[in-house]
Short mmCIF file of C-alpha atoms and ligand atoms in Angstrom, two decimals:
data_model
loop_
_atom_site.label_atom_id
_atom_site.label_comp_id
_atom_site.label_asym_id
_atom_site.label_seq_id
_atom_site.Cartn_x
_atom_site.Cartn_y
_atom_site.Cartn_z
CA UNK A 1 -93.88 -37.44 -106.83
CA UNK A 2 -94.55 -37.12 -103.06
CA UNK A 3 -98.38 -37.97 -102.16
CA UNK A 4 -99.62 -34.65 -100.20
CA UNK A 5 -99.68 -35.37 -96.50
CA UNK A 6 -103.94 -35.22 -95.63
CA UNK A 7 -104.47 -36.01 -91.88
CA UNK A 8 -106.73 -35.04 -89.39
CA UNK A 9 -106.09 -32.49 -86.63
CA UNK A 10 -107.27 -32.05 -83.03
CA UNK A 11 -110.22 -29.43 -82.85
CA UNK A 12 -109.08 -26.66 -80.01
CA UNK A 13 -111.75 -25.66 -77.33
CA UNK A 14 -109.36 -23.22 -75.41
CA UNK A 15 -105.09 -22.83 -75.79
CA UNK A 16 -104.62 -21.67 -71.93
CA UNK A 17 -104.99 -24.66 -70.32
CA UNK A 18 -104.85 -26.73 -73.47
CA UNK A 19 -108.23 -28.24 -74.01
CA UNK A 20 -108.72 -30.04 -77.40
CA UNK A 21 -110.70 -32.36 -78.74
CA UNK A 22 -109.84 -35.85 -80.58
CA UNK A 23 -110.82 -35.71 -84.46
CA UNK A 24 -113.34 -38.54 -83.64
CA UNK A 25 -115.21 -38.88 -86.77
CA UNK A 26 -111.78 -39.65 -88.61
CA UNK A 27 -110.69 -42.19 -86.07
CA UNK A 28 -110.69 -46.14 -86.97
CA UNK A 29 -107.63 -47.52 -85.27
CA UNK A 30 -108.79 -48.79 -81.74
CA UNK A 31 -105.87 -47.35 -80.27
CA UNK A 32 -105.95 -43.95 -80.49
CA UNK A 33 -102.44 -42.24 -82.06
CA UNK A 34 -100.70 -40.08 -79.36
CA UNK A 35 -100.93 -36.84 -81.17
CA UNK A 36 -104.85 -37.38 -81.61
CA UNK A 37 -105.49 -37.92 -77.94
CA UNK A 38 -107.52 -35.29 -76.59
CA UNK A 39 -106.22 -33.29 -74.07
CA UNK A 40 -108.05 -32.04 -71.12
CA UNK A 41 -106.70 -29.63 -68.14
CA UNK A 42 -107.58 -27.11 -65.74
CA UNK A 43 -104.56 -25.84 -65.09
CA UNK A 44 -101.01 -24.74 -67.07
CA UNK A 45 -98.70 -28.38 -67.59
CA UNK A 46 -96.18 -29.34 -64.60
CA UNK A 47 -92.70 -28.95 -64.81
CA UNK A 48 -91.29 -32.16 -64.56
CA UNK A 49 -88.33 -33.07 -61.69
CA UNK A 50 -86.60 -35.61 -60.35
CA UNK A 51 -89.60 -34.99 -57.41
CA UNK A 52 -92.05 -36.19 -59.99
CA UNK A 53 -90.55 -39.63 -60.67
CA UNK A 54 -91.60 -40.35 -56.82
CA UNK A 55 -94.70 -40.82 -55.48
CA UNK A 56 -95.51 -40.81 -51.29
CA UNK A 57 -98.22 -42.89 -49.75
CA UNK A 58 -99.63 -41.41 -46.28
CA UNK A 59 -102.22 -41.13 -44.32
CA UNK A 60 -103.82 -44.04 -42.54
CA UNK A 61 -101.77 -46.47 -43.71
CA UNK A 62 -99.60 -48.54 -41.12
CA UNK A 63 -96.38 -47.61 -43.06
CA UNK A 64 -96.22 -44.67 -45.22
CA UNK A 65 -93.97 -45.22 -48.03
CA UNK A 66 -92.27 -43.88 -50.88
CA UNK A 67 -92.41 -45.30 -54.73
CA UNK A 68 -89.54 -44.49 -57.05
CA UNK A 69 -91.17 -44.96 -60.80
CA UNK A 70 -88.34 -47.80 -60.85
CA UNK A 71 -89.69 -49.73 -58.12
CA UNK A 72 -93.56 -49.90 -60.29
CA UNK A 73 -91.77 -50.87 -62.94
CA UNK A 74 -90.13 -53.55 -60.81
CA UNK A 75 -93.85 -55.15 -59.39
CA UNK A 76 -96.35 -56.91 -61.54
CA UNK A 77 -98.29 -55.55 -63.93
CA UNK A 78 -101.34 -55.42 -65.66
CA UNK A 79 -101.96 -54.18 -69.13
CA UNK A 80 -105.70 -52.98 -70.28
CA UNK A 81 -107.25 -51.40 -73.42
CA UNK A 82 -109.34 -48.58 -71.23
CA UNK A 83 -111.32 -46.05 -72.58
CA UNK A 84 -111.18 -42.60 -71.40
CA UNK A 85 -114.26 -39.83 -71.66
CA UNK A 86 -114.50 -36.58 -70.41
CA UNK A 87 -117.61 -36.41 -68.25
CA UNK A 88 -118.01 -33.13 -70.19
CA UNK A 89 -117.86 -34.68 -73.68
CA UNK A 90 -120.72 -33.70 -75.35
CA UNK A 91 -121.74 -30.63 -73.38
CA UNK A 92 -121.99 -28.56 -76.27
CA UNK A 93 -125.16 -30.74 -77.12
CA UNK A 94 -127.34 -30.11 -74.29
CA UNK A 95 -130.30 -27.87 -74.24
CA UNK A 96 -130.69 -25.72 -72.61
CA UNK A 97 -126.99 -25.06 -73.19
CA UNK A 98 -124.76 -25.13 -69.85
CA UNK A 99 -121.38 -22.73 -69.10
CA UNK A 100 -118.07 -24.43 -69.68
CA UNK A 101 -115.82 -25.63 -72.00
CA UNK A 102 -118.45 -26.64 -75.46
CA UNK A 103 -116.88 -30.39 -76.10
CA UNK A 104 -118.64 -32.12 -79.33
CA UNK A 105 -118.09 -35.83 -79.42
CA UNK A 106 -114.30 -35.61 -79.06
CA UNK A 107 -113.46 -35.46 -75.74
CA UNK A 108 -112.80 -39.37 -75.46
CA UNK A 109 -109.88 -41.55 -76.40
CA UNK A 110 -108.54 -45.00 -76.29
CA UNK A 111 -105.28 -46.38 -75.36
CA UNK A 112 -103.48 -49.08 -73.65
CA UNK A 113 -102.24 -48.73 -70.18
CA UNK A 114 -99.83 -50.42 -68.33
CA UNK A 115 -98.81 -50.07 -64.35
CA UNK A 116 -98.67 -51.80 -61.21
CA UNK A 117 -102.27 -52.17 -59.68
CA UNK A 118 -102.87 -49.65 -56.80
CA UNK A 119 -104.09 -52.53 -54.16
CA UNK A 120 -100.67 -53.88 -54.60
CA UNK A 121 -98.88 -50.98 -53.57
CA UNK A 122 -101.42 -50.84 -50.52
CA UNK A 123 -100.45 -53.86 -49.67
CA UNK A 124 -97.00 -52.91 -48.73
CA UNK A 125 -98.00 -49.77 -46.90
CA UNK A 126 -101.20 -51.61 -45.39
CA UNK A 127 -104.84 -49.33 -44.81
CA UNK A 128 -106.17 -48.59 -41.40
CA UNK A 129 -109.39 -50.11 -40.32
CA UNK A 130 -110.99 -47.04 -40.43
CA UNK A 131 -109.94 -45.88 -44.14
CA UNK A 132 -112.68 -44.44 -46.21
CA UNK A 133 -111.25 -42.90 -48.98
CA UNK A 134 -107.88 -42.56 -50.97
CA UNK A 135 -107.31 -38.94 -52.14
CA UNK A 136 -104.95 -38.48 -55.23
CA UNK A 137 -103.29 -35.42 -56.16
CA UNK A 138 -101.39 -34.31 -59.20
CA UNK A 139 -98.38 -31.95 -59.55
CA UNK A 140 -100.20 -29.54 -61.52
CA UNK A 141 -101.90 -26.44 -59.73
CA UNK A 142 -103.57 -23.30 -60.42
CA UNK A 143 -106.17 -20.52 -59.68
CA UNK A 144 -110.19 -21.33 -59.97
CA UNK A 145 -112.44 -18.42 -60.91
CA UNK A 146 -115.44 -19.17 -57.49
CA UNK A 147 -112.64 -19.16 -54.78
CA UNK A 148 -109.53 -17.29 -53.40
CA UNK A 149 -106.08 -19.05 -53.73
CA UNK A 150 -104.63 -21.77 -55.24
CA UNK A 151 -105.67 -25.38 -56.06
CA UNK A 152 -103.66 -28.41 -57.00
CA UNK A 153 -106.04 -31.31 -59.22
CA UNK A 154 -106.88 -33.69 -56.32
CA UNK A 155 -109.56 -36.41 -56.90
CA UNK A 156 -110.53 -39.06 -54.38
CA UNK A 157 -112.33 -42.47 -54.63
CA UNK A 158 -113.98 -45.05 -52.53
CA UNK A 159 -112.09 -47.31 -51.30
CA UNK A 160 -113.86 -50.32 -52.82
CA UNK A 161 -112.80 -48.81 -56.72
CA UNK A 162 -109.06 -47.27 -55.36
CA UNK A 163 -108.69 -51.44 -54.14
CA UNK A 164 -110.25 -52.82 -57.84
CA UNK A 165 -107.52 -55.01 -59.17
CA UNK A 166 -107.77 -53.17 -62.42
CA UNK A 167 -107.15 -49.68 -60.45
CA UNK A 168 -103.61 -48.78 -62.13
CA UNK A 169 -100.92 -47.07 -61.07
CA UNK A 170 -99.72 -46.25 -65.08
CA UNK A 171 -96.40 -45.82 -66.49
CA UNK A 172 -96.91 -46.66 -70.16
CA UNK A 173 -99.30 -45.58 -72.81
CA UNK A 174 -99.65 -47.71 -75.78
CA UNK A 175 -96.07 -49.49 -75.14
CA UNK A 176 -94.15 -46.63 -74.62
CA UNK A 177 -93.40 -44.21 -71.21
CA UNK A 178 -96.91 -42.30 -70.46
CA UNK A 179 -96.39 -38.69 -73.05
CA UNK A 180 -95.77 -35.53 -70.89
CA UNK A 181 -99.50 -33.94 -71.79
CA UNK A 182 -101.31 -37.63 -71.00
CA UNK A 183 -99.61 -37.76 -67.19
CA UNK A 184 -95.84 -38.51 -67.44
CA UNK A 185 -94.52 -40.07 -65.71
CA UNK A 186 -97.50 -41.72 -63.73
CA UNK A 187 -101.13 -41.22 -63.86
CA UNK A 188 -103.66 -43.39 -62.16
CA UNK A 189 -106.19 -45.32 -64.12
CA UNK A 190 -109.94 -45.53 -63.30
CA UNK A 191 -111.55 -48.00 -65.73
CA UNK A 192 -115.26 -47.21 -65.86
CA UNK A 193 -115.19 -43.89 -64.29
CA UNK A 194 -115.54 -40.71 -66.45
CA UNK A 195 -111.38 -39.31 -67.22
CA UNK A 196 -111.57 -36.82 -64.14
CA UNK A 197 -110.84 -40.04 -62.18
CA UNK A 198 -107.74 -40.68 -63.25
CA UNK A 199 -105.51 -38.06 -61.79
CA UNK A 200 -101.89 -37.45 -64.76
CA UNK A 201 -98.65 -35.99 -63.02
CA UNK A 202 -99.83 -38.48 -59.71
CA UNK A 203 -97.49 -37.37 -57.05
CA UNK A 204 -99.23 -38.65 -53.65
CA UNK A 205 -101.91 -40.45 -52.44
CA UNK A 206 -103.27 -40.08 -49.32
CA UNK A 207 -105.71 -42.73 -47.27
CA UNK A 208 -108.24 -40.71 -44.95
CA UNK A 209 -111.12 -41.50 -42.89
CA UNK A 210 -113.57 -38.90 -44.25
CA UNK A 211 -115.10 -37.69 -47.22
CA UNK A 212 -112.69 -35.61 -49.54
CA UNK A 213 -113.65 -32.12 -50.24
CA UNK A 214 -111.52 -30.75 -52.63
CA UNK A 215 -113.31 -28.43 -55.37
CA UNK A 216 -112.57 -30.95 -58.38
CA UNK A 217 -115.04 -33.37 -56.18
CA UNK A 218 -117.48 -31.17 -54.06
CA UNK A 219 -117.79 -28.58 -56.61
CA UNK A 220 -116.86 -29.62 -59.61
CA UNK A 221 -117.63 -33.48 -61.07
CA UNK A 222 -121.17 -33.28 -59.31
CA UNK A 223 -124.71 -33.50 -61.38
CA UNK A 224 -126.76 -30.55 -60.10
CA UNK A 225 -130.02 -31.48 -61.99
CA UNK A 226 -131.70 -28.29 -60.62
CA UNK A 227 -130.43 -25.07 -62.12
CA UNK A 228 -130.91 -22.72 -59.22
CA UNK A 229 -130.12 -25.00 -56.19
CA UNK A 230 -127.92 -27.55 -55.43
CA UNK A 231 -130.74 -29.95 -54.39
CA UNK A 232 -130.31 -33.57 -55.67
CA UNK A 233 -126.89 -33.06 -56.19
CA UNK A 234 -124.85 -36.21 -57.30
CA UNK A 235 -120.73 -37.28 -57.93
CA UNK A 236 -120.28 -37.93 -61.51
CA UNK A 237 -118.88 -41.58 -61.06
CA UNK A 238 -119.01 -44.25 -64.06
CA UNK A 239 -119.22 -43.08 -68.10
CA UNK A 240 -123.38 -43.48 -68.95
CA UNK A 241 -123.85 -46.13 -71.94
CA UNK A 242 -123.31 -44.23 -74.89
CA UNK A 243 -122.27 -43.83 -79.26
CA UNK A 244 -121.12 -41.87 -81.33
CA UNK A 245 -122.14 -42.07 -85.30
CA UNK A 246 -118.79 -41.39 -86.33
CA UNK A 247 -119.12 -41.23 -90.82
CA UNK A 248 -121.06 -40.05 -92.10
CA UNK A 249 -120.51 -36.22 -90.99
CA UNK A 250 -123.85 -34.12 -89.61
CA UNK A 251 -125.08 -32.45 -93.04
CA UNK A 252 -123.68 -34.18 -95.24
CA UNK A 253 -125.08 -34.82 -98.87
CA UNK A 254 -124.82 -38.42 -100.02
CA UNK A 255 -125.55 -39.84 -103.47
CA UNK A 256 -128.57 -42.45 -103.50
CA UNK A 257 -126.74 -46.34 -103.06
CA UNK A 258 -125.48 -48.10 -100.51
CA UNK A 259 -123.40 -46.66 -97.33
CA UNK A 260 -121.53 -47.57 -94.53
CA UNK A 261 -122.84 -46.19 -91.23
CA UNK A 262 -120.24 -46.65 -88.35
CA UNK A 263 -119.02 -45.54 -85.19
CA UNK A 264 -118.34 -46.56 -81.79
CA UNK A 265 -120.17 -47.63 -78.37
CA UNK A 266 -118.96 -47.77 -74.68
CA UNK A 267 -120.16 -47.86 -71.29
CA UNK A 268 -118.50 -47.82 -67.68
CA UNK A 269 -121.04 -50.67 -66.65
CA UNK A 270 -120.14 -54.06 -68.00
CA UNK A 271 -120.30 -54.00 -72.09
CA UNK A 272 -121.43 -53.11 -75.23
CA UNK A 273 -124.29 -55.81 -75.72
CA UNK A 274 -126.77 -54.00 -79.02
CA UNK A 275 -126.25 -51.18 -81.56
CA UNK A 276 -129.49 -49.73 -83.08
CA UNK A 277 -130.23 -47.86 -85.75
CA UNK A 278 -132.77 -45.90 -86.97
CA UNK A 279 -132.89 -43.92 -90.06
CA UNK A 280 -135.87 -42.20 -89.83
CA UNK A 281 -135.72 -39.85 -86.58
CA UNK A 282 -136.12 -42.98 -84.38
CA UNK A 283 -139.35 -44.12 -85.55
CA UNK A 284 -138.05 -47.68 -86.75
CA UNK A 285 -134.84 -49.38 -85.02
CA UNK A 286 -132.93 -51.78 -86.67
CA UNK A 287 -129.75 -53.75 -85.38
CA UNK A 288 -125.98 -52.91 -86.23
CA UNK A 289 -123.31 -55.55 -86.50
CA UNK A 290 -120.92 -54.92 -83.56
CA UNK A 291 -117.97 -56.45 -83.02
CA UNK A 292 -117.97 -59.64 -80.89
CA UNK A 293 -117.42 -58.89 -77.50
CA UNK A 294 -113.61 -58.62 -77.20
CA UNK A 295 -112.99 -60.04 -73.48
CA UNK A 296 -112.06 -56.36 -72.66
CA UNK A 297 -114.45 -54.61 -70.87
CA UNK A 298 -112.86 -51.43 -71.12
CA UNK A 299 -112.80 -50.90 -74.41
CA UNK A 300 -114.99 -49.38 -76.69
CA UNK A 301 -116.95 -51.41 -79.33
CA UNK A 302 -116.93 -50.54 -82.86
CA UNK A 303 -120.48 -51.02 -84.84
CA UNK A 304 -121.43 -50.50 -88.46
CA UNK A 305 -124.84 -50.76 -90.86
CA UNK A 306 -125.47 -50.86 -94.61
CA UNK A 307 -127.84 -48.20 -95.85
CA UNK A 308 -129.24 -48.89 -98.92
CA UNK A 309 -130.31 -45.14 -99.14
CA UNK A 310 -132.52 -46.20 -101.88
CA UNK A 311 -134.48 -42.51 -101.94
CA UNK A 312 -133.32 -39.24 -102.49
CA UNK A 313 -134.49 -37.47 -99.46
CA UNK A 314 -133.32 -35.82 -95.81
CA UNK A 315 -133.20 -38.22 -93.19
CA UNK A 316 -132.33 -38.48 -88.90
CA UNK A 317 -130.08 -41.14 -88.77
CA UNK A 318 -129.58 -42.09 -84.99
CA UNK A 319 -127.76 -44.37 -82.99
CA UNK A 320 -128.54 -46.18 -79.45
CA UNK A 321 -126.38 -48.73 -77.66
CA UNK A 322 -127.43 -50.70 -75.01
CA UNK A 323 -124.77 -52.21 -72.02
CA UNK A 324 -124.66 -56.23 -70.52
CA UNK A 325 -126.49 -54.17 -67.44
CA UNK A 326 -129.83 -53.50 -69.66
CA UNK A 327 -128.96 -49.73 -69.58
CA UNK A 328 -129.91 -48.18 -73.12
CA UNK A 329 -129.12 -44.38 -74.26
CA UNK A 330 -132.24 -42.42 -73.89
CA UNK A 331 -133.86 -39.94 -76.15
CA UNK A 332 -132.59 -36.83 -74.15
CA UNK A 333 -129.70 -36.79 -71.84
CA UNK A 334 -130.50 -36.02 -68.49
CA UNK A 335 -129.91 -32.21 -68.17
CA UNK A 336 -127.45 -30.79 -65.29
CA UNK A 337 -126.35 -27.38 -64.55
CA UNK A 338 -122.82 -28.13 -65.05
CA UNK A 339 -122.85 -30.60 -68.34
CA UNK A 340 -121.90 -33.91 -67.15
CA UNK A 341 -122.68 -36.97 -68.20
CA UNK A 342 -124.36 -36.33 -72.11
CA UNK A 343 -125.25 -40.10 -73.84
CA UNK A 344 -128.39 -39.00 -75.64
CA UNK A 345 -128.70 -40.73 -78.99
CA UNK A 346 -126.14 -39.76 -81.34
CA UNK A 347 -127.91 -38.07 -84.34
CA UNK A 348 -127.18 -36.72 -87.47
CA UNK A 349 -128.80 -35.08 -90.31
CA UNK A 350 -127.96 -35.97 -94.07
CA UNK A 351 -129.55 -35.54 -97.20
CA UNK A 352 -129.55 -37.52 -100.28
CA UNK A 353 -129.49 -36.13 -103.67
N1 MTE B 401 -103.45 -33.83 -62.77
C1 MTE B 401 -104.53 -33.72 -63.55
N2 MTE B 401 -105.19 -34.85 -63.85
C2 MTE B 401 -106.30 -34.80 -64.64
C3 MTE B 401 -106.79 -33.57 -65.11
C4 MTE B 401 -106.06 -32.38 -64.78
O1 MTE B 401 -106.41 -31.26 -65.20
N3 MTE B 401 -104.95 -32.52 -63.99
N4 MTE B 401 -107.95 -33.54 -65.87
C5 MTE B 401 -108.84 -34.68 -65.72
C6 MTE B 401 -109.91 -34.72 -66.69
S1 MTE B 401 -111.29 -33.80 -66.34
C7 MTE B 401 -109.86 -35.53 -67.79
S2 MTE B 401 -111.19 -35.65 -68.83
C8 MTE B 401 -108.66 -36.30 -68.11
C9 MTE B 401 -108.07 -35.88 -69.46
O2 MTE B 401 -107.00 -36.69 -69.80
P1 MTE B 401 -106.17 -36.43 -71.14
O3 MTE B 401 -105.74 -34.98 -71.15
O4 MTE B 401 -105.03 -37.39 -71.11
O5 MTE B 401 -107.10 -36.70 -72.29
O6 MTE B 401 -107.64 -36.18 -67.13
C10 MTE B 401 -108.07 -36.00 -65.80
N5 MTE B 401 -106.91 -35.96 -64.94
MO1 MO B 402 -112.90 -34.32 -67.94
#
């Protein structure tokens, strides 16, 4: 007899673009399968040419220049674990609740990359003195709902991160050619940075001496603490410390004994350092065996704790991770009008019986 097929599935936010969730509670591998990758666009998928196997270099650069994908994979290259997070993962937790897709704890995914580092290519087509900025655009496009016309997904960055060695130009996901939904065929890589960064379908990038002001950076991707006013306003940059308390499930009913607490913890400054947690709404903290630090910054950390659950009871189970910088997940997120940014304490409620 054939053992019935039980897998997890993504969980869908919207169909038109395709926004789904990874099933992140029933995810152990540190690699996260293709098919469980969450998705994330703003716009419908690119078709995909012969024009998208190219990508142009312009702008104030001494010699603008053309890459055929064969020529990255003809340069050096780099391969990284990286961890990518939606700087909206988790916007479905914050109170008072913001507009915009409602992500849980899914909107984040592991893989590893592979590409030729962006300051290399740079190199070749050599940066003005003046250069501020490198502005990155994707082949997909689309109509926004605040302003007339359309938009094509265009991020920039400093020029200090575009010129990090560990800046990727990628071509491969997990061994294999980048999948179509994930970028193919190249997609630049932002370690650190929340996902928005790293711009799938790349088809140009363009050097420029001023600030970029493309709605996915001015408008989008910025913390607007106040809710009537864009005072304070901030770009959303590098993923806040954070964890997920991935098993057991919020609500669950457990049977009195020992259990297995586990999840995850990452940041986008330095590394996973401490794991607490606290069993009793976050009264009493204790530490969580993480794994050793695995030379790979990038990458997210898994942690785990026995609970002897000796009482029948309910109970707030919590978790709070703490980064190599000293930055430590707070009690409350800090609230923004768009949802960016979420790394409260993961919590969940269980009962044993
Ligand atoms: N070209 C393009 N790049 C993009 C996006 C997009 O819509 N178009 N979405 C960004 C956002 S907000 C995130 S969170 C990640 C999602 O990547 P994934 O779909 O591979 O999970 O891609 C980023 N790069
Ligand atoms: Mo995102």
């Amino acid at each position: 007899m054939r053992l019935p097929d039980i897998k997890p599935y993504l969980v869908t936010r919207r169909l038109i673009p395709e926004n789904q969730e990874a099933p992140i509670h029933f995810i152990s591998a540190a690699i996260t399968p293709e098919q469980y990758f969450y998705r994330r666009n703003h716009f419908p998928y690119p078709v995909i040419s012969e024009q998208s196997f190219l990508l142009s270099i312009g702008g104030e650069v001494k010699r603008p220049l053309t890459f055929h994908y064969q020529d990255l994979l003809r340069m050096p290259s780099k391969e990284m674990t990286v961890v990518l997070e939606c700087s909206g993962n988790n916007r479905g937790h914050f109170r008072p609740r913001v507009y915009g897709e409602q992500w849980e704890g899914g909107a984040i995914s592991q893989g590893v990359w592979r590409g030729a580092p962006l300051r290399d290519l740079l190199k070749l087509t050599g940066l003005h003195a003046a250069s501020k900025e490198i502005v990155f655009e994707g082949h997909d496009y689309g109509k926004r709902t605040d302003l007339e016309g359309e938009f094509m997904f265009a991020r920039s960055l400093p020029l200090e991160k575009a010129l990090h060695p560990d800046t990727l130009i990628a071509y491969a996901l997990n061994g294999k050619p980048i999948p179509y939904k994930q970028g193919y065929p190249l997609r630049l890589i932002v370690p650190q940075w929340y996902a928005m960064a790293s711009v799938k379908w790349l088809r140009s990038i363009t050097v420029i001496e001023t600030h970029f002001n493309g709605p996915y950076q001015d408008i989008d991707y910025v913390y607007y603490p106040a809710k009537d006013s864009d005072a304070g306003k901030m770009p959303v940059t590098t993923i806040h410390v954070n964890s997920i308390i991935q098993q057991p499930l919020n609500w669950s009913v457990l049977t009195t004994g020992m259990h297995q607490l586990y999840g995850i913890a990452w940041t986008g400054t330095g590394f996973i350092t401490n794991v607490e947690i606290s069993i009793d709404g976050g009264e009493r903290w204790e530490q969580a065996a993480i794994q050793k630090y695995p030379g790979n910054p990038y990458s997210w950390t898994f942690w785990s704790y026995i609970w002897a659950a000796p009482k029948k009871g309910e109970y707030t189970i919590m978790s709070r991770a703490t980064d190599s910088i000293g930055f430590v997940q707070p009690p409350e997120a800090r609230w923004n009008r768009k949802g960016y940014g979420y790394n409260a304490y993961s919590t969940v409620h269980v009962k044993v019986d």
